[in-house]
Amino acid sequence: MESNLYLEQFKRSIAIAKKNIRIYYSKGPVVIFGIITPLFLFLSFYIGRNMPAETLVPGLIGMTAFFTATSVGPAIVPWEARAKTLERLISSPISIWTIFLGDVLSSFLFGAVVSIFPVIFGVLIGVKMVSPLILGFGIVLATFCFASFSILLSAYPPTNSPASVMMLSSMVKFPLVFISGIFIPIEDLPAWGRTVSLISPLTYFTDLARYSIQGRSFYPFELDFILLVAFAVIFLVVAIKIHERTIQKRL
C-alpha cells in the first residue's frame, strides 16, 4: 500500500518534470547560462593553447554537465511564484518532496542529454575513451548531483525574482568551475588550491571524466563516485528542507 503511494508521488514528479521541460527549456536565461556560457568559456581557454584534445575534452564535458544541469533549477520556483502557479501546485494533493523532485528530474534530463554532445564531439575529433561505461555512469550521477545543487541555489533567500536568483547562482557557480580542476588539473594546483577544490562536486566529476578518457585520475574513480552520491543526497535533502521552511514566504 505504502509502495503504491510512493509510486504515485513519483509519477507526479515525472509529470512536473514534463511540465518544466515544456515551459522552461526554451527560456533565454536557460539557453545563455546552460549552453552559450560553457561554450564561450571553453573557447576562451582553448584558443591559442597547444594542448592535446584528451586533456581538453574532460573539462568541456565537466563544464557542459555542470552548467546545463544547474541552468533550469534555480529559476523554476521564482518563475512559478511570480506566475502564481506555485500556489496551485502547493494546494494540490502532492508533497513538497514530489514538487522538487520533479524540478530535479527536469534539470537532470536537460544536463544529461546536452552532456552527450561534447562526448560525441570528442569522438569525432579522435579522442579515444578508455572507459566509456564509467563516463556514462559518471554523467548520469553528476548531472543528478548538479540538478540537486541547482534547487539548493534557489532555496535562500526566498525571492520571486528569477534575475536575482540567476545572478546569485552565477556568483556561486563560476568560482566552483575555476577551483574544480577544469582549466588546471588538480595535481598541478598548489596545496591550498587542492584543499579548496575538495568542496566542489565538479572536482570529482572532472576527475572521473579524466579517468574515463585518459586512464588516470588524481583520486581513485571509486572515491569520485562515492563523493558524487554523497553530495547529491546532501544537496537534495538540505534544499528541500529549506524550501519547506521558506515556501510560504513566496506566496
mmCIF file of C-alpha atoms in Angstrom:
data_model
loop_
_atom_site.group_PDB
_atom_site.id
_atom_site.type_symbol
_atom_site.label_atom_id
_atom_site.label_comp_id
_atom_site.label_asym_id
_atom_site.label_seq_id
_atom_site.Cartn_x
_atom_site.Cartn_y
_atom_site.Cartn_z
ATOM 1 C CA MET A 1 0.000 0.000 0.000
ATOM 2 C CA GLU A 2 2.787 2.378 1.011
ATOM 3 C CA SER A 3 4.827 1.419 -2.067
ATOM 4 C CA ASN A 4 1.846 2.349 -4.270
ATOM 5 C CA LEU A 5 1.736 5.743 -2.572
ATOM 6 C CA TYR A 6 5.437 6.383 -3.312
ATOM 7 C CA LEU A 7 4.969 5.210 -6.901
ATOM 8 C CA GLU A 8 2.034 7.595 -7.328
ATOM 9 C CA GLN A 9 4.080 10.510 -5.965
ATOM 10 C CA PHE A 10 6.960 9.612 -8.292
ATOM 11 C CA LYS A 11 4.589 9.615 -11.279
ATOM 12 C CA ARG A 12 3.507 13.124 -10.268
ATOM 13 C CA SER A 13 7.173 14.183 -10.073
ATOM 14 C CA ILE A 14 7.590 12.973 -13.650
ATOM 15 C CA ALA A 15 4.512 14.970 -14.671
ATOM 16 C CA ILE A 16 6.051 18.086 -13.064
ATOM 17 C CA ALA A 17 9.345 17.391 -14.873
ATOM 18 C CA LYS A 18 7.480 17.172 -18.204
ATOM 19 C CA LYS A 19 5.747 20.469 -17.445
ATOM 20 C CA ASN A 20 9.096 22.132 -16.653
ATOM 21 C CA ILE A 21 10.670 20.798 -19.850
ATOM 22 C CA ARG A 22 7.774 22.118 -21.939
ATOM 23 C CA ILE A 23 7.757 25.572 -20.334
ATOM 24 C CA TYR A 24 11.302 26.473 -19.285
ATOM 25 C CA TYR A 25 13.855 24.863 -21.606
ATOM 26 C CA SER A 26 13.457 27.485 -24.310
ATOM 27 C CA LYS A 27 13.717 30.491 -21.981
ATOM 28 C CA GLY A 28 16.604 32.897 -22.618
ATOM 29 C CA PRO A 29 18.462 32.558 -19.287
ATOM 30 C CA VAL A 30 18.442 28.765 -19.607
ATOM 31 C CA VAL A 31 19.973 28.869 -23.094
ATOM 32 C CA ILE A 32 22.506 31.569 -22.138
ATOM 33 C CA PHE A 33 23.687 30.055 -18.843
ATOM 34 C CA GLY A 34 23.263 26.433 -19.873
ATOM 35 C CA ILE A 35 24.743 26.287 -23.374
ATOM 36 C CA ILE A 36 26.319 29.546 -24.566
ATOM 37 C CA THR A 37 28.287 30.333 -21.387
ATOM 38 C CA PRO A 38 30.184 26.997 -21.127
ATOM 39 C CA LEU A 39 30.855 27.069 -24.886
ATOM 40 C CA PHE A 40 32.495 30.510 -24.754
ATOM 41 C CA LEU A 41 34.363 29.678 -21.549
ATOM 42 C CA PHE A 42 35.813 26.625 -23.253
ATOM 43 C CA LEU A 43 36.763 28.564 -26.418
ATOM 44 C CA SER A 44 38.459 31.296 -24.363
ATOM 45 C CA PHE A 45 40.551 28.612 -22.683
ATOM 46 C CA TYR A 46 41.216 26.558 -25.815
ATOM 47 C CA ILE A 47 42.145 29.182 -28.419
ATOM 48 C CA GLY A 48 45.885 29.889 -28.527
ATOM 49 C CA ARG A 49 46.879 26.883 -26.439
ATOM 50 C CA ASN A 50 48.674 23.888 -27.871
ATOM 51 C CA MET A 51 47.025 21.236 -25.726
ATOM 52 C CA PRO A 52 46.054 17.678 -26.699
ATOM 53 C CA ALA A 53 42.334 17.025 -27.125
ATOM 54 C CA GLU A 54 42.461 14.286 -24.460
ATOM 55 C CA THR A 55 43.323 16.992 -21.923
ATOM 56 C CA LEU A 56 40.630 19.445 -23.051
ATOM 57 C CA VAL A 57 37.594 17.237 -23.654
ATOM 58 C CA PRO A 58 37.134 16.109 -19.988
ATOM 59 C CA GLY A 59 36.970 19.771 -18.973
ATOM 60 C CA LEU A 60 34.444 20.526 -21.717
ATOM 61 C CA ILE A 61 32.258 17.601 -20.601
ATOM 62 C CA GLY A 62 32.512 18.731 -16.977
ATOM 63 C CA MET A 63 31.568 22.339 -17.762
ATOM 64 C CA THR A 64 28.687 21.300 -20.000
ATOM 65 C CA ALA A 65 27.241 18.895 -17.405
ATOM 66 C CA PHE A 66 27.582 21.459 -14.622
ATOM 67 C CA PHE A 67 26.163 24.491 -16.415
ATOM 68 C CA THR A 68 23.300 22.687 -18.174
ATOM 69 C CA ALA A 69 22.145 20.731 -15.101
ATOM 70 C CA THR A 70 22.155 23.914 -12.991
ATOM 71 C CA SER A 71 20.645 26.264 -15.566
ATOM 72 C CA VAL A 72 16.928 25.469 -15.082
ATOM 73 C CA GLY A 73 16.617 24.554 -11.408
ATOM 74 C CA PRO A 74 17.413 27.890 -9.702
ATOM 75 C CA ALA A 75 14.802 29.828 -11.691
ATOM 76 C CA ILE A 76 11.827 27.427 -11.642
ATOM 77 C CA VAL A 77 10.483 28.324 -8.189
ATOM 78 C CA PRO A 78 10.792 32.119 -8.700
ATOM 79 C CA TRP A 79 9.091 31.807 -12.110
ATOM 80 C CA GLU A 80 6.316 29.652 -10.597
ATOM 81 C CA ALA A 81 5.862 32.069 -7.701
ATOM 82 C CA ARG A 82 5.723 35.107 -9.983
ATOM 83 C CA ALA A 83 3.197 33.429 -12.293
ATOM 84 C CA LYS A 84 1.089 32.412 -9.254
ATOM 85 C CA THR A 85 1.232 28.764 -10.319
ATOM 86 C CA LEU A 86 3.243 27.796 -7.218
ATOM 87 C CA GLU A 87 0.110 28.291 -5.083
ATOM 88 C CA ARG A 88 -1.777 25.907 -7.336
ATOM 89 C CA LEU A 89 0.958 23.291 -7.047
ATOM 90 C CA ILE A 90 1.131 23.513 -3.257
ATOM 91 C CA SER A 91 -2.656 23.312 -2.844
ATOM 92 C CA SER A 92 -2.803 20.142 -4.983
ATOM 93 C CA PRO A 93 -2.513 16.691 -3.311
ATOM 94 C CA ILE A 94 1.264 16.370 -3.764
ATOM 95 C CA SER A 95 4.089 16.746 -1.263
ATOM 96 C CA ILE A 96 6.872 19.352 -1.336
ATOM 97 C CA TRP A 97 9.282 16.474 -1.989
ATOM 98 C CA THR A 98 7.281 15.490 -5.086
ATOM 99 C CA ILE A 99 7.363 19.036 -6.456
ATOM 100 C CA PHE A 100 11.101 19.500 -6.013
ATOM 101 C CA LEU A 101 11.978 16.010 -7.148
ATOM 102 C CA GLY A 102 10.157 16.919 -10.381
ATOM 103 C CA ASP A 103 12.292 20.071 -10.641
ATOM 104 C CA VAL A 104 15.451 17.986 -10.095
ATOM 105 C CA LEU A 105 14.400 15.434 -12.716
ATOM 106 C CA SER A 106 13.824 18.120 -15.362
ATOM 107 C CA SER A 107 17.255 19.677 -14.671
ATOM 108 C CA PHE A 108 18.867 16.232 -14.627
ATOM 109 C CA LEU A 109 17.388 15.262 -18.014
ATOM 110 C CA PHE A 110 18.450 18.561 -19.593
ATOM 111 C CA GLY A 111 22.003 18.205 -18.264
ATOM 112 C CA ALA A 112 22.371 14.525 -19.152
ATOM 113 C CA VAL A 113 21.106 14.931 -22.737
ATOM 114 C CA VAL A 114 23.172 18.042 -23.543
ATOM 115 C CA SER A 115 26.304 16.464 -21.973
ATOM 116 C CA ILE A 116 26.236 13.793 -24.669
ATOM 117 C CA PHE A 117 27.201 16.367 -27.321
ATOM 118 C CA PRO A 118 30.752 17.126 -26.044
ATOM 119 C CA VAL A 119 31.296 13.362 -25.779
ATOM 120 C CA ILE A 120 30.285 12.995 -29.445
ATOM 121 C CA PHE A 121 32.479 15.992 -30.314
ATOM 122 C CA GLY A 122 35.430 14.315 -28.608
ATOM 123 C CA VAL A 123 34.896 11.080 -30.518
ATOM 124 C CA LEU A 124 34.638 12.968 -33.820
ATOM 125 C CA ILE A 125 37.997 14.710 -33.297
ATOM 126 C CA GLY A 126 39.671 11.393 -32.487
ATOM 127 C CA VAL A 127 39.633 11.247 -28.694
ATOM 128 C CA LYS A 128 39.670 7.633 -27.507
ATOM 129 C CA MET A 129 37.602 6.699 -24.457
ATOM 130 C CA VAL A 130 39.437 4.364 -22.081
ATOM 131 C CA SER A 131 36.295 3.637 -20.021
ATOM 132 C CA PRO A 132 33.130 4.805 -21.822
ATOM 133 C CA LEU A 133 30.873 2.907 -19.406
ATOM 134 C CA ILE A 134 32.331 4.700 -16.396
ATOM 135 C CA LEU A 135 31.972 8.012 -18.230
ATOM 136 C CA GLY A 136 28.296 7.245 -18.940
ATOM 137 C CA PHE A 137 27.556 6.377 -15.290
ATOM 138 C CA GLY A 138 29.536 9.420 -14.231
ATOM 139 C CA ILE A 139 27.476 11.768 -16.427
ATOM 140 C CA VAL A 140 24.207 10.339 -15.075
ATOM 141 C CA LEU A 141 25.332 10.593 -11.459
ATOM 142 C CA ALA A 142 26.987 14.001 -11.806
ATOM 143 C CA THR A 143 24.055 15.638 -13.616
ATOM 144 C CA PHE A 144 21.670 14.369 -10.913
ATOM 145 C CA CYS A 145 24.051 15.775 -8.273
ATOM 146 C CA PHE A 146 24.279 19.145 -10.066
ATOM 147 C CA ALA A 147 20.483 19.216 -10.583
ATOM 148 C CA SER A 148 20.022 18.734 -6.814
ATOM 149 C CA PHE A 149 22.525 21.541 -6.267
ATOM 150 C CA SER A 150 20.500 23.777 -8.608
ATOM 151 C CA ILE A 151 17.362 23.717 -6.434
ATOM 152 C CA LEU A 152 19.543 24.477 -3.408
ATOM 153 C CA LEU A 153 20.661 27.665 -5.175
ATOM 154 C CA SER A 154 17.089 28.989 -5.160
ATOM 155 C CA ALA A 155 16.281 27.897 -1.592
ATOM 156 C CA TYR A 156 17.509 31.014 0.186
ATOM 157 C CA PRO A 157 16.761 33.904 0.160
ATOM 158 C CA PRO A 158 13.117 33.151 -0.841
ATOM 159 C CA THR A 159 12.861 35.707 -3.643
ATOM 160 C CA ASN A 160 10.383 35.651 -6.538
ATOM 161 C CA SER A 161 12.775 37.411 -8.910
ATOM 162 C CA PRO A 162 14.349 34.994 -11.451
ATOM 163 C CA ALA A 163 17.005 37.597 -12.367
ATOM 164 C CA SER A 164 18.155 37.881 -8.743
ATOM 165 C CA VAL A 165 18.377 34.109 -8.385
ATOM 166 C CA MET A 166 20.324 33.723 -11.629
ATOM 167 C CA MET A 167 22.781 36.421 -10.528
ATOM 168 C CA LEU A 168 23.276 34.834 -7.111
ATOM 169 C CA SER A 169 23.659 31.351 -8.587
ATOM 170 C CA SER A 170 26.286 32.640 -11.057
ATOM 171 C CA MET A 171 28.252 34.090 -8.149
ATOM 172 C CA VAL A 172 28.393 30.589 -6.676
ATOM 173 C CA LYS A 173 28.821 28.544 -9.857
ATOM 174 C CA PHE A 174 31.694 30.390 -11.533
ATOM 175 C CA PRO A 175 34.121 30.129 -8.572
ATOM 176 C CA LEU A 176 33.302 26.407 -8.354
ATOM 177 C CA VAL A 177 34.255 25.976 -12.020
ATOM 178 C CA PHE A 178 37.622 27.679 -11.513
ATOM 179 C CA ILE A 179 38.600 25.587 -8.469
ATOM 180 C CA SER A 180 37.475 22.218 -9.838
ATOM 181 C CA GLY A 181 40.431 21.235 -11.981
ATOM 182 C CA ILE A 182 38.727 22.035 -15.301
ATOM 183 C CA PHE A 183 41.273 24.566 -16.512
ATOM 184 C CA ILE A 184 44.216 23.380 -14.404
ATOM 185 C CA PRO A 185 44.443 19.676 -13.459
ATOM 186 C CA ILE A 186 44.141 19.048 -9.719
ATOM 187 C CA GLU A 187 47.672 17.634 -9.495
ATOM 188 C CA ASP A 188 49.047 20.926 -10.872
ATOM 189 C CA LEU A 189 47.196 23.084 -8.332
ATOM 190 C CA PRO A 190 49.082 24.406 -5.280
ATOM 191 C CA ALA A 191 48.346 22.759 -1.934
ATOM 192 C CA TRP A 192 45.793 25.428 -0.955
ATOM 193 C CA GLY A 193 44.088 25.032 -4.357
ATOM 194 C CA ARG A 194 43.760 21.267 -3.913
ATOM 195 C CA THR A 195 42.278 21.867 -0.450
ATOM 196 C CA VAL A 196 39.711 24.373 -1.732
ATOM 197 C CA SER A 197 38.791 22.088 -4.653
ATOM 198 C CA LEU A 198 37.543 19.471 -2.177
ATOM 199 C CA ILE A 199 34.352 21.472 -1.538
ATOM 200 C CA SER A 200 33.228 21.341 -5.183
ATOM 201 C CA PRO A 201 31.310 18.317 -6.542
ATOM 202 C CA LEU A 202 32.512 19.311 -10.016
ATOM 203 C CA THR A 203 36.066 18.396 -8.917
ATOM 204 C CA TYR A 204 35.101 14.724 -8.646
ATOM 205 C CA PHE A 205 33.234 14.580 -11.944
ATOM 206 C CA THR A 206 36.101 16.274 -13.802
ATOM 207 C CA ASP A 207 38.493 13.789 -12.196
ATOM 208 C CA LEU A 208 36.178 10.930 -13.197
ATOM 209 C CA ALA A 209 35.962 12.207 -16.794
ATOM 210 C CA ARG A 210 39.768 12.374 -16.964
ATOM 211 C CA TYR A 211 39.983 8.792 -15.746
ATOM 212 C CA SER A 212 37.429 7.694 -18.376
ATOM 213 C CA ILE A 213 39.310 9.367 -21.220
ATOM 214 C CA GLN A 214 42.973 9.443 -20.187
ATOM 215 C CA GLY A 215 43.028 6.373 -17.935
ATOM 216 C CA ARG A 216 44.469 8.314 -14.999
ATOM 217 C CA SER A 217 42.983 10.492 -12.296
ATOM 218 C CA PHE A 218 44.020 12.286 -9.130
ATOM 219 C CA TYR A 219 41.558 10.380 -6.918
ATOM 220 C CA PRO A 220 40.508 6.722 -7.277
ATOM 221 C CA PHE A 221 37.437 6.677 -9.516
ATOM 222 C CA GLU A 222 35.511 4.713 -6.862
ATOM 223 C CA LEU A 223 36.026 7.636 -4.455
ATOM 224 C CA ASP A 224 34.764 10.067 -7.119
ATOM 225 C CA PHE A 225 31.554 8.017 -7.438
ATOM 226 C CA ILE A 226 31.036 7.826 -3.654
ATOM 227 C CA LEU A 227 31.533 11.562 -3.160
ATOM 228 C CA LEU A 228 29.174 12.456 -6.029
ATOM 229 C CA VAL A 229 26.474 10.280 -4.399
ATOM 230 C CA ALA A 230 27.140 11.916 -1.018
ATOM 231 C CA PHE A 231 26.951 15.435 -2.488
ATOM 232 C CA ALA A 232 23.712 14.564 -4.352
ATOM 233 C CA VAL A 233 21.994 13.283 -1.193
ATOM 234 C CA ILE A 234 23.147 16.240 0.911
ATOM 235 C CA PHE A 235 22.112 18.829 -1.708
ATOM 236 C CA LEU A 236 18.687 17.227 -2.238
ATOM 237 C CA VAL A 237 17.811 16.831 1.453
ATOM 238 C CA VAL A 238 19.109 20.263 2.522
ATOM 239 C CA ALA A 239 17.451 22.057 -0.425
ATOM 240 C CA ILE A 240 14.032 20.511 0.185
ATOM 241 C CA LYS A 241 14.208 21.111 3.941
ATOM 242 C CA ILE A 242 14.998 24.814 3.352
ATOM 243 C CA HIS A 243 12.248 25.111 0.718
ATOM 244 C CA GLU A 244 9.763 23.538 3.163
ATOM 245 C CA ARG A 245 10.562 26.309 5.656
ATOM 246 C CA THR A 246 10.577 29.220 3.198
ATOM 247 C CA ILE A 247 7.990 28.377 0.575
ATOM 248 C CA GLN A 248 5.148 30.164 2.403
ATOM 249 C CA LYS A 249 7.114 33.426 2.077
ATOM 250 C CA ARG A 250 6.923 33.148 -1.722
ATOM 251 C CA LEU A 251 3.098 33.038 -1.838
#
